[in-house]
Coordinates of N, CA and C and ligand atoms in Angstrom, one line a residue:
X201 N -16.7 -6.1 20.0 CA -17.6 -5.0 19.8 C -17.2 -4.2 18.6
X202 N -18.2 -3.9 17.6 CA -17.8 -3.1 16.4 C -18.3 -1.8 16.6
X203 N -18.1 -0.5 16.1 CA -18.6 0.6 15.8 C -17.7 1.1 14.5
X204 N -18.5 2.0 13.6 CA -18.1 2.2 12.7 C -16.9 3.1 13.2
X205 N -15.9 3.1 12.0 CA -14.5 4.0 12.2 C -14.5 4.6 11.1
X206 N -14.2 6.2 11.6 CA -13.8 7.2 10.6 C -12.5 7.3 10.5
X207 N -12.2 7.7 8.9 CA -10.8 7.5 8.4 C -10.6 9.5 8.6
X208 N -9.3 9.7 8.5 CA -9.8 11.1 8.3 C -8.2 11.1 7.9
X209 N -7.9 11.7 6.4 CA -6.6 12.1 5.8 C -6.5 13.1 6.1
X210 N -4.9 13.3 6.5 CA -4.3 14.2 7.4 C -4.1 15.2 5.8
X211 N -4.2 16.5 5.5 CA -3.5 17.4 4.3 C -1.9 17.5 4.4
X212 N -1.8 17.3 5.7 CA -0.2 17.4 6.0 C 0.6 17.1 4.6
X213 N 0.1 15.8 4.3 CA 1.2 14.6 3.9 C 0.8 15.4 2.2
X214 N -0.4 16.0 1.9 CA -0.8 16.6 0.6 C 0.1 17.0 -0.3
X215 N -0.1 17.0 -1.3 CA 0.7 18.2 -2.4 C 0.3 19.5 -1.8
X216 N 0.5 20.6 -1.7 CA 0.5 21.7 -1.4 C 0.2 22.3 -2.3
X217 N 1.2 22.4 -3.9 CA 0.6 22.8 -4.9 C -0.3 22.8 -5.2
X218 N -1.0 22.1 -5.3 CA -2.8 21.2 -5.9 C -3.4 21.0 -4.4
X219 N -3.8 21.4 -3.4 CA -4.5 21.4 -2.7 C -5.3 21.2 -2.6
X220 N -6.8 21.6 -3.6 CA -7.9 21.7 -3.5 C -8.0 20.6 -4.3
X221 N -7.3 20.4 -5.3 CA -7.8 18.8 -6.2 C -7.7 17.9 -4.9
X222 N -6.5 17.8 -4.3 CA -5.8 17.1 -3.2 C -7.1 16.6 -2.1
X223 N -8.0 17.5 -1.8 CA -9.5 17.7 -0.8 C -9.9 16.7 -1.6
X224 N -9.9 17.3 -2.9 CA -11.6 16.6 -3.6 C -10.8 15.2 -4.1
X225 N -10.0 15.0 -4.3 CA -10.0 13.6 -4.8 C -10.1 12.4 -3.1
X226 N -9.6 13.1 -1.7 CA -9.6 12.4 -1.0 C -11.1 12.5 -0.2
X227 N -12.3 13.3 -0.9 CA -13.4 13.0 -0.5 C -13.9 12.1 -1.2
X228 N -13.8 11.8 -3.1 CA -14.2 11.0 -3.4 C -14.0 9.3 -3.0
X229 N -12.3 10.0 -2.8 CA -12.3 8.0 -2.6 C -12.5 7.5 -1.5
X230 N -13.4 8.7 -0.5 CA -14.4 7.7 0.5 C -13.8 8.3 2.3
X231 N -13.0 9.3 2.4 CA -12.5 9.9 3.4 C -13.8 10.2 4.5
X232 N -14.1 10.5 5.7 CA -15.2 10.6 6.8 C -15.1 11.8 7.0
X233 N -13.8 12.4 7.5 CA -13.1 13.7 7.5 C -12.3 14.1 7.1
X234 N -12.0 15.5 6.6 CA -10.4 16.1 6.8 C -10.0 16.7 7.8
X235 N -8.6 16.3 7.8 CA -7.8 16.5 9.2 C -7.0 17.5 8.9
X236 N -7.0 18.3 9.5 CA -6.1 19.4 9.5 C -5.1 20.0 10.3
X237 N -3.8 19.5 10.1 CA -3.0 19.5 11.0 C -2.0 21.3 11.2
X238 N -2.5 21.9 12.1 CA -2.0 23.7 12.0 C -0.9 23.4 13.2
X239 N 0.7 24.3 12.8 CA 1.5 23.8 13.4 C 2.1 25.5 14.2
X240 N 2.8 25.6 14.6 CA 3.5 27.1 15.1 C 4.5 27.1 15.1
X241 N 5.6 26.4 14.9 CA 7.1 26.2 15.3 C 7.0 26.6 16.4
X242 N 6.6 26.5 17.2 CA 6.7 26.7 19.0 C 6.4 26.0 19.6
X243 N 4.9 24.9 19.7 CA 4.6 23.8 20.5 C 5.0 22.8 19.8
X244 N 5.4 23.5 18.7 CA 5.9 21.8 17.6 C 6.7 21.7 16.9
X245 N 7.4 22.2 16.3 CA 9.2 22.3 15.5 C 8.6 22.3 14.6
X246 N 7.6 22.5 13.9 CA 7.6 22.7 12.0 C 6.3 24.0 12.3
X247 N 5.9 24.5 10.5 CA 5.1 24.8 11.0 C 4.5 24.6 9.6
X248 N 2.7 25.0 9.5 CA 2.4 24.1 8.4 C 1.4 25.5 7.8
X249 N -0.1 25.8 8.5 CA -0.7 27.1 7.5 C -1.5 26.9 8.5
X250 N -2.1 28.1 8.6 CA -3.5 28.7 9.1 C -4.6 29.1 8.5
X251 N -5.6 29.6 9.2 CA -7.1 30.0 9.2 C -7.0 30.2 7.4
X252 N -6.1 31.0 6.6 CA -6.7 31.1 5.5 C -6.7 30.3 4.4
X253 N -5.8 29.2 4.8 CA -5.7 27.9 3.7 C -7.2 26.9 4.3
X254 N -7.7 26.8 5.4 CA -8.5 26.4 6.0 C -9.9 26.9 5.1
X255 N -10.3 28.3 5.2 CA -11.3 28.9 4.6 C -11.2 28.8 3.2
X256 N -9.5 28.7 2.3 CA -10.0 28.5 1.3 C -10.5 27.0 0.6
X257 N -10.1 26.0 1.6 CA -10.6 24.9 0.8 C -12.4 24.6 0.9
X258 N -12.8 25.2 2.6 CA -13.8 25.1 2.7 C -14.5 24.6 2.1
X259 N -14.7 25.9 0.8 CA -15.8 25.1 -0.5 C -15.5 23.9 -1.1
X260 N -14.3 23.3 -1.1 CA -14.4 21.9 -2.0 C -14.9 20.8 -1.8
X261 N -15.4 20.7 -0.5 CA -15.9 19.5 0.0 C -17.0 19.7 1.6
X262 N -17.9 18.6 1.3 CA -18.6 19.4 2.5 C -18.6 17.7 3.7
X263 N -17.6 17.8 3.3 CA -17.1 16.5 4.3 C -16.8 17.2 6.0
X264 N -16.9 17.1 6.9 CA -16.5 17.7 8.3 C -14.9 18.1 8.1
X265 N -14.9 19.1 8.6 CA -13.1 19.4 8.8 C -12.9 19.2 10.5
X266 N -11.7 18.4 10.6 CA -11.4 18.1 12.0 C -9.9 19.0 12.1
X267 N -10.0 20.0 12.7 CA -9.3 20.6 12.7 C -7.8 20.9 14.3
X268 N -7.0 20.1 14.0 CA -6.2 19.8 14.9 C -5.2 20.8 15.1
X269 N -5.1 21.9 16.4 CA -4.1 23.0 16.6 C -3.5 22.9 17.7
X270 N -2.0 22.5 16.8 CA -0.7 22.4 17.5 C -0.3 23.8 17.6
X271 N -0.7 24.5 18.2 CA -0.3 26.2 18.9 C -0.1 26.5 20.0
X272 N 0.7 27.4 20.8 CA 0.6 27.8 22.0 C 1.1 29.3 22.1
X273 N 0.0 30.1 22.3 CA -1.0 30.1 23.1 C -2.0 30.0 21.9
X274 N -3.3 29.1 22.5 CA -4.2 28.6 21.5 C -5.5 29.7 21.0
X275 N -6.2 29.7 22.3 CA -7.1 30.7 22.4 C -7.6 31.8 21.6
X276 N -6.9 32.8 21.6 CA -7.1 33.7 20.5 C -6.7 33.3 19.1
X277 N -6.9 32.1 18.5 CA -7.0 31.8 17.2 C -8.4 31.3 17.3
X278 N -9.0 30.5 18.4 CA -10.3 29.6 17.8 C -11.3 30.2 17.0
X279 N -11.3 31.7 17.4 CA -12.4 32.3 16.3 C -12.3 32.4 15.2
X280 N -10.7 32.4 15.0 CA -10.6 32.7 13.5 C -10.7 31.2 12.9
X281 N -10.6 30.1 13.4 CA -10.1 28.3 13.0 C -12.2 28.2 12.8
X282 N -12.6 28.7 13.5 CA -14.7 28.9 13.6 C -14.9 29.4 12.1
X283 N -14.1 30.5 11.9 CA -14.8 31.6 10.8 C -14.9 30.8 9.5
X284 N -13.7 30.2 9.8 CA -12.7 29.8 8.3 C -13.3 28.5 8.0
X285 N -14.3 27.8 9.1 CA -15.2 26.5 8.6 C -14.9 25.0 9.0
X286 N -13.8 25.3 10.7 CA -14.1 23.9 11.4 C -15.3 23.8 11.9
X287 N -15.1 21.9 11.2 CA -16.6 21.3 12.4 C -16.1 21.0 14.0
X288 N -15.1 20.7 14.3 CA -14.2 20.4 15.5 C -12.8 20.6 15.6
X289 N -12.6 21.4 16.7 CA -11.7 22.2 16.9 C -11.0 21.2 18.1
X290 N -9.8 20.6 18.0 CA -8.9 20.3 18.8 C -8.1 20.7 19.3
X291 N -7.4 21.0 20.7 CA -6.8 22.0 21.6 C -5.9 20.9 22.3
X292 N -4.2 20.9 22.1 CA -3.7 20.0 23.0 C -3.9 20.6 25.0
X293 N -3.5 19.5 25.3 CA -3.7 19.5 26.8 C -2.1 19.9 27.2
X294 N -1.4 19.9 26.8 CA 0.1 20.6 27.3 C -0.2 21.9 26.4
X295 N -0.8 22.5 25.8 CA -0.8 23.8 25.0 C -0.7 25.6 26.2
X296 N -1.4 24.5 27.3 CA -1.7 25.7 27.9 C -2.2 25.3 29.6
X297 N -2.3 26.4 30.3 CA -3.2 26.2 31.5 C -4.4 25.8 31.8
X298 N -5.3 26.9 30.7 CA -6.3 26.6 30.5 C -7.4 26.0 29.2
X299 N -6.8 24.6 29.6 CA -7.4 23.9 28.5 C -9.2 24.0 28.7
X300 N -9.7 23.5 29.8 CA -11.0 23.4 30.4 C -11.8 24.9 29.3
X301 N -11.3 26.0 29.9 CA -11.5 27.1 29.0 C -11.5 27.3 27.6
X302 N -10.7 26.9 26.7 CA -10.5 26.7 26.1 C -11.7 25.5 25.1
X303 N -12.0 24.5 25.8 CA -13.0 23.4 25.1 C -14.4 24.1 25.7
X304 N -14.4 24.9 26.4 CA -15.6 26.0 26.4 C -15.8 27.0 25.7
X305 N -15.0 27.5 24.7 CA -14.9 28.6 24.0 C -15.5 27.8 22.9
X306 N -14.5 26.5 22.5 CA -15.0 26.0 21.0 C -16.6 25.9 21.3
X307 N -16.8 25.2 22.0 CA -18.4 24.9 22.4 C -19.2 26.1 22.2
X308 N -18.7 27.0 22.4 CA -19.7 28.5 22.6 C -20.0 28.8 21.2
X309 N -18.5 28.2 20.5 CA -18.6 29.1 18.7 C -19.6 28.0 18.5
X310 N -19.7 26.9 19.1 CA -20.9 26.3 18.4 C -20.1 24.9 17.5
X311 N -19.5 24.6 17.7 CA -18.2 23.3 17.5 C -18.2 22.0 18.4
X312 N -17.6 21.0 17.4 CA -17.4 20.0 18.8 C -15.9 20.6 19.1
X313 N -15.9 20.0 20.4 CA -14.3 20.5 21.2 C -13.7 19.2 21.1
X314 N -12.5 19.0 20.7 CA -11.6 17.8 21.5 C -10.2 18.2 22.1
X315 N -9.6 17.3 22.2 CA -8.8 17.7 23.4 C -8.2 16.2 22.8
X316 N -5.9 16.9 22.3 CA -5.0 15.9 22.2 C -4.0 15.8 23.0
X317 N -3.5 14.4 23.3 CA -2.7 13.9 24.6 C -1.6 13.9 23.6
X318 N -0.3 14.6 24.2 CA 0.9 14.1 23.6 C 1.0 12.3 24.0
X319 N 2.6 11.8 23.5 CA 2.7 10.6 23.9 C 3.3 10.7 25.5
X320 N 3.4 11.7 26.2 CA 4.4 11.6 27.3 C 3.0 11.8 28.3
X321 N 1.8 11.9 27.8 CA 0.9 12.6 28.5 C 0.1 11.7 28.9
X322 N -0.5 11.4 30.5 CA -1.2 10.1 30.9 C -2.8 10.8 30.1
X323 N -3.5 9.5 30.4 CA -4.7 9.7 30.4 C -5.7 9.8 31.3
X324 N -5.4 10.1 32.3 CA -5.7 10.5 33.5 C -6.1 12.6 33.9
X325 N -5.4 12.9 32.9 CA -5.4 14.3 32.5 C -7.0 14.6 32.0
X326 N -7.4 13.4 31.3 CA -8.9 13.8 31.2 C -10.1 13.9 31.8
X327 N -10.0 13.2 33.1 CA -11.0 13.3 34.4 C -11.6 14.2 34.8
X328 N -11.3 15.4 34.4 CA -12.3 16.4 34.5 C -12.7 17.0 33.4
X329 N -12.9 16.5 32.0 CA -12.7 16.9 30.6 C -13.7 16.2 30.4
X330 N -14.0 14.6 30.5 CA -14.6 14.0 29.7 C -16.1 14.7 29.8
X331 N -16.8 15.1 30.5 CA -17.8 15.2 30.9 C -18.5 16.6 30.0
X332 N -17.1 17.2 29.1 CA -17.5 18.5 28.4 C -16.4 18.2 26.6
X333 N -15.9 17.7 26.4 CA -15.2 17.2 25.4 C -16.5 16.3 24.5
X334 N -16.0 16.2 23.0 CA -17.1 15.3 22.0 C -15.6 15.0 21.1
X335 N -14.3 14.9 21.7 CA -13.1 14.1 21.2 C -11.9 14.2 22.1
X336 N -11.3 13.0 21.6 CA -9.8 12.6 22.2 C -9.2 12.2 21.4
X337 N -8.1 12.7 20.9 CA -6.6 12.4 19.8 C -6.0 12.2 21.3
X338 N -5.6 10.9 20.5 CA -4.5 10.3 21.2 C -3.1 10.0 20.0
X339 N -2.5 11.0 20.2 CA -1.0 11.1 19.3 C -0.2 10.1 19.3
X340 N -0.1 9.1 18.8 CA 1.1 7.8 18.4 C 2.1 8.4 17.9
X341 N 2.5 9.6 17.4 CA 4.0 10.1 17.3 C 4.3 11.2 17.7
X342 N 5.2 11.6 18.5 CA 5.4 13.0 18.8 C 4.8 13.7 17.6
X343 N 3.7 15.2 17.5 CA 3.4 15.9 16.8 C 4.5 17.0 16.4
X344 N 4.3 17.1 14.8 CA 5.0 18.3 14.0 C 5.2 17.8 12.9
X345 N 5.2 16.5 12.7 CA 5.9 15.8 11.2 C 5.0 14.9 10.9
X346 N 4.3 14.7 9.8 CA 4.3 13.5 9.2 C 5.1 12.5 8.7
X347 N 4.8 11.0 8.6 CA 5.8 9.8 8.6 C 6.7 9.6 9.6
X348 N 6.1 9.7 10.3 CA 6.9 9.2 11.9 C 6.5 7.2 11.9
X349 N 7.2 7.0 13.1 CA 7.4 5.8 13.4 C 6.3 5.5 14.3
X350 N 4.9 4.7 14.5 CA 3.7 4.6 15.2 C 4.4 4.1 16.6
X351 N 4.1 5.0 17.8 CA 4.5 4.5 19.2 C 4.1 3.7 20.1
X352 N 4.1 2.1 19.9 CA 2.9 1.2 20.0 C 2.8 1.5 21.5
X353 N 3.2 2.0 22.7 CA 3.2 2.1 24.2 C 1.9 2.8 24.0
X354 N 1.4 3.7 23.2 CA 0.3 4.6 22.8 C -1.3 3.6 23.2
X355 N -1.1 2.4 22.8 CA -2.5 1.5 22.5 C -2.8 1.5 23.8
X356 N -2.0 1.2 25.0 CA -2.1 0.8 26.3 C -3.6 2.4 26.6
X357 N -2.8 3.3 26.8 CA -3.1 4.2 26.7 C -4.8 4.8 25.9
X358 N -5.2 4.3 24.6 CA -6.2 4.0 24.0 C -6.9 3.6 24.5
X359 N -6.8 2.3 25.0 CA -7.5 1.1 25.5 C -8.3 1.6 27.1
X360 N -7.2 2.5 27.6 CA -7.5 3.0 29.0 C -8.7 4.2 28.4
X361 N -8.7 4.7 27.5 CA -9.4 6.1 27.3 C -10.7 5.6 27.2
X362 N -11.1 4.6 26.2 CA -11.6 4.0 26.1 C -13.1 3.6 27.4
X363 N -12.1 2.8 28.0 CA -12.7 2.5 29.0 C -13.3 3.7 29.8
X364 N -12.6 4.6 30.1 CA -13.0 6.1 30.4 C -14.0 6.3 29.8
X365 N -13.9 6.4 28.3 CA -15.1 6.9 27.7 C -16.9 6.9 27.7
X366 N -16.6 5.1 27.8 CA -18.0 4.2 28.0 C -18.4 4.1 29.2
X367 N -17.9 4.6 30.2 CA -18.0 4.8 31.7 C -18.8 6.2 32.0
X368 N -18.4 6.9 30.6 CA -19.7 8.2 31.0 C -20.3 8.5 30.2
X369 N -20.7 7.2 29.6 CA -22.1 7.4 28.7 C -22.6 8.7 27.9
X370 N -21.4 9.0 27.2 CA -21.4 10.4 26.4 C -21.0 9.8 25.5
X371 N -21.1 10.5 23.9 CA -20.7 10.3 23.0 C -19.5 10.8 22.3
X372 N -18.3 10.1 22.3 CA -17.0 10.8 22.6 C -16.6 10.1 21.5
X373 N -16.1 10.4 20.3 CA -15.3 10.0 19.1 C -13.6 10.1 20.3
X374 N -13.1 8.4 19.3 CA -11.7 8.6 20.3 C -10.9 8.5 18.9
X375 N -10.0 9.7 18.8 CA -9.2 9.1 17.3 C -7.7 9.1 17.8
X376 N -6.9 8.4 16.7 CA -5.7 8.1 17.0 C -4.8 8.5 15.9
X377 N -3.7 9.3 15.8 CA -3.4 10.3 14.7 C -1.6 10.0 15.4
X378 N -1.0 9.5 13.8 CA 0.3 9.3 14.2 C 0.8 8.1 13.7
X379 N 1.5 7.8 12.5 CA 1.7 6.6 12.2 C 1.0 5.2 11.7
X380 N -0.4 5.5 11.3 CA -0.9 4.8 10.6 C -1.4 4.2 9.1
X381 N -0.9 2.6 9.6 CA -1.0 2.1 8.1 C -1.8 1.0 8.6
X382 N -1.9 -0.2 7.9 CA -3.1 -1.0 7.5 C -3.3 -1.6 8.9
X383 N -1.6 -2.0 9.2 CA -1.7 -3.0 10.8 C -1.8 -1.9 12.0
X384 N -1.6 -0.9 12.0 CA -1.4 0.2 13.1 C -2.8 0.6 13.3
X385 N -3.8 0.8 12.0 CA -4.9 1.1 12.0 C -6.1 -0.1 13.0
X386 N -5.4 -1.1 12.5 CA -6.2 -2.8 12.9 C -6.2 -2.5 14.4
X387 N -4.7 -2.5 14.9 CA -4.3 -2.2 16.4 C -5.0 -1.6 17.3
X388 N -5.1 -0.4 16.6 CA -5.5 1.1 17.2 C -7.2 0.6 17.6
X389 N -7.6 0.2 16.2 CA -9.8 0.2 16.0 C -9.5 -1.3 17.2
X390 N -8.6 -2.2 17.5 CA -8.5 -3.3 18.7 C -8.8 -2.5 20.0
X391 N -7.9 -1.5 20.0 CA -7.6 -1.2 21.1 C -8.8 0.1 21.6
X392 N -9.8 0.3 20.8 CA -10.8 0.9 21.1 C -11.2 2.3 19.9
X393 N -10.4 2.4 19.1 CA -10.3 3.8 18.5 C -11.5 3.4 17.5
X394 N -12.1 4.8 17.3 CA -12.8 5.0 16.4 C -12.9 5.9 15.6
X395 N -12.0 6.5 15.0 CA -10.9 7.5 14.0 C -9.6 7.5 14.1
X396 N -9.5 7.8 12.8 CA -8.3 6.9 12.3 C -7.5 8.5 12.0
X397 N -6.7 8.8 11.8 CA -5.8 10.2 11.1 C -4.6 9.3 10.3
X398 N -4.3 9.4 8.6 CA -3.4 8.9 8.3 C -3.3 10.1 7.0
X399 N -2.4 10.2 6.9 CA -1.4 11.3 6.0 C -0.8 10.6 5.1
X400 N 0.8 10.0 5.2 CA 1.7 9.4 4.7 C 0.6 8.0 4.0
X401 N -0.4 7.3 4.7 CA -0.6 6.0 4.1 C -1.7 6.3 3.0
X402 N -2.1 7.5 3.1 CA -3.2 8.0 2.5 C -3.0 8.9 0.8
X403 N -2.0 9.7 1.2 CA -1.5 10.8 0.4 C -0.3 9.7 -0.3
X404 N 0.3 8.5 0.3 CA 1.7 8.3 -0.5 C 1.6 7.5 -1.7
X405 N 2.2 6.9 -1.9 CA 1.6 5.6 -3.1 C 0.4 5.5 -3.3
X406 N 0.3 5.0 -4.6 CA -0.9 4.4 -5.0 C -2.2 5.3 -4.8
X407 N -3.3 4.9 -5.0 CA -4.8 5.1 -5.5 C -5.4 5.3 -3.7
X408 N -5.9 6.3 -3.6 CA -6.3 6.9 -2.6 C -7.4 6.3 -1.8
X409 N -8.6 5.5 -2.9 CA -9.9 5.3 -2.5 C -8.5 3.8 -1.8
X410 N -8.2 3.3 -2.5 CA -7.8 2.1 -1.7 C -6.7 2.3 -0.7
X411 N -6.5 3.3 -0.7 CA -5.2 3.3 0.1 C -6.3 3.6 1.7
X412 N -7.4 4.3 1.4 CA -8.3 4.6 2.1 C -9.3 3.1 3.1
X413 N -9.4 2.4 2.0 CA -10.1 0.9 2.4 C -9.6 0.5 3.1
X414 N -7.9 0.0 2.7 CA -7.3 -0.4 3.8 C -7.0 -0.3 5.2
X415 N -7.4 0.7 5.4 CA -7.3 1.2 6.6 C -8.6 0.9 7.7
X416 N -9.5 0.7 6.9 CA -10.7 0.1 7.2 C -10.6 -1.2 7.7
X417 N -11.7 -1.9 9.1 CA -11.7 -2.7 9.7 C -12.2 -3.3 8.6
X418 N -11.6 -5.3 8.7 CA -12.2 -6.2 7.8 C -13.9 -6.5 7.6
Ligands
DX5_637 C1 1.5 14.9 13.4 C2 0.1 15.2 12.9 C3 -0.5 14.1 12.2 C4 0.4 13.6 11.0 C5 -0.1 12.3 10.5 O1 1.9 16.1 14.0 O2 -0.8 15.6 13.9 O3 -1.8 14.3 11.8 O4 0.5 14.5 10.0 O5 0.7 11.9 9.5 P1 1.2 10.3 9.3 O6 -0.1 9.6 9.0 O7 2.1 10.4 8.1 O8 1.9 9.9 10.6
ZN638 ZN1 -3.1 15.7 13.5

């Protein structure tokens, strides 16, 4: 079965200096989304920028921002992650109690919600989510770092959400964020995924549009 897959470059892995070039050259060479990985040094050991690096790139590109927050406690930031110009607001499922809450708030600002599994985290945690969620990151490396090592135990996992997915006939983007390069990408779009998050394979070497293609099913 094929369905199209979105690539979506993580800024993480970015120049920082040049940022906004950084946006616009990884929209031209063909990017679906930007990913935006917001960190706390609390749920995650680094930490990376907030709402107002978010609002300022806004204007550079009118590509979706997928907006991934590694925070705890989450909640009273979503309005400000809304203002600043996500299209989808992602809330980990170990972040908090009330995650369910939480993918109701994004919904209300008027957003898709998703909802990320660490790697220690079954997929079974979603059974009462799927039915109000429009995403699932499934993390292949512990979150906080870019260029980590892809955690192939993760696919099993994929594969299972997957199946979850098409079982409730909703439209649920499943992306997979964490270690991907050409063969991890192949793996992942096998194992059911249909967004891709790549940083290090995207931003490192070489020419972007291609570093972008490759990642792309044959
Ligand atoms: C990890 C982040 C990822 C990461 C991806 O905490 O959520 O988006 O930056 O980077 P690579 O592709 O380098 O693993
Ligand atoms: Zn991410």
């Amino acid at each position: 079965m094929s369905r199209p897959v979105r690539i979506a470059p993580s800024i993480l892995s970015a120049d920082f200096a040049r940022l906004g070039e950084e946006v616009r050259a990884v929209d031209v060479a063909g990017a679906d989304w930007i990913h935006l990985d917001v960190m706390d040094g609390h749920f995650v050991p680094n930490i990376s920028f907030g709402p107002n690096i978010v609002r300022a790139i806004r204007p550079l590109t009118a590509k979706p921002f997928d907006v991934h927050l590694m925070i705890a406690p989450v909640d009273g930031y979503l309005d400000a992650f809304a203002q600043a110009g996500a299209d989808t607001i992602s809330v980990h499922l170990e972040a908090g109690p009330h995650v369910h809450r939480s993918v109701g708030r994004i919904k209300s600002l008027g957003l898709r919600a998703g909802v990320a599994l660490n790697p220690g985290t079954p997929a079974k945690m979603l059974d009462y989510l799927l039915d109000v969620v429009d995403q699932v990151i499934v993390m292949t490396v512990n979150p906080g770092f870019g260029g980590q090592r892809f955690i192939e135990s993760q696919l099993k996992k994929v594969a299972a959400i997957r199946k979850m997915i098409d079982a409730t006939g909703r439209s649920i983007d499943l992306e997979v964020d964490g270690g991907i390069d050409a063969e991890t990408a192949r793996q992942a779009i096998d194992a059911g995924a249909d967004a891709l998050v790549a940083g290090t394979s995207v931003f490192g070497e070489g020419n972007y549009a291609a570093n972008i293609a490759r990642l792309r099913p044959a």
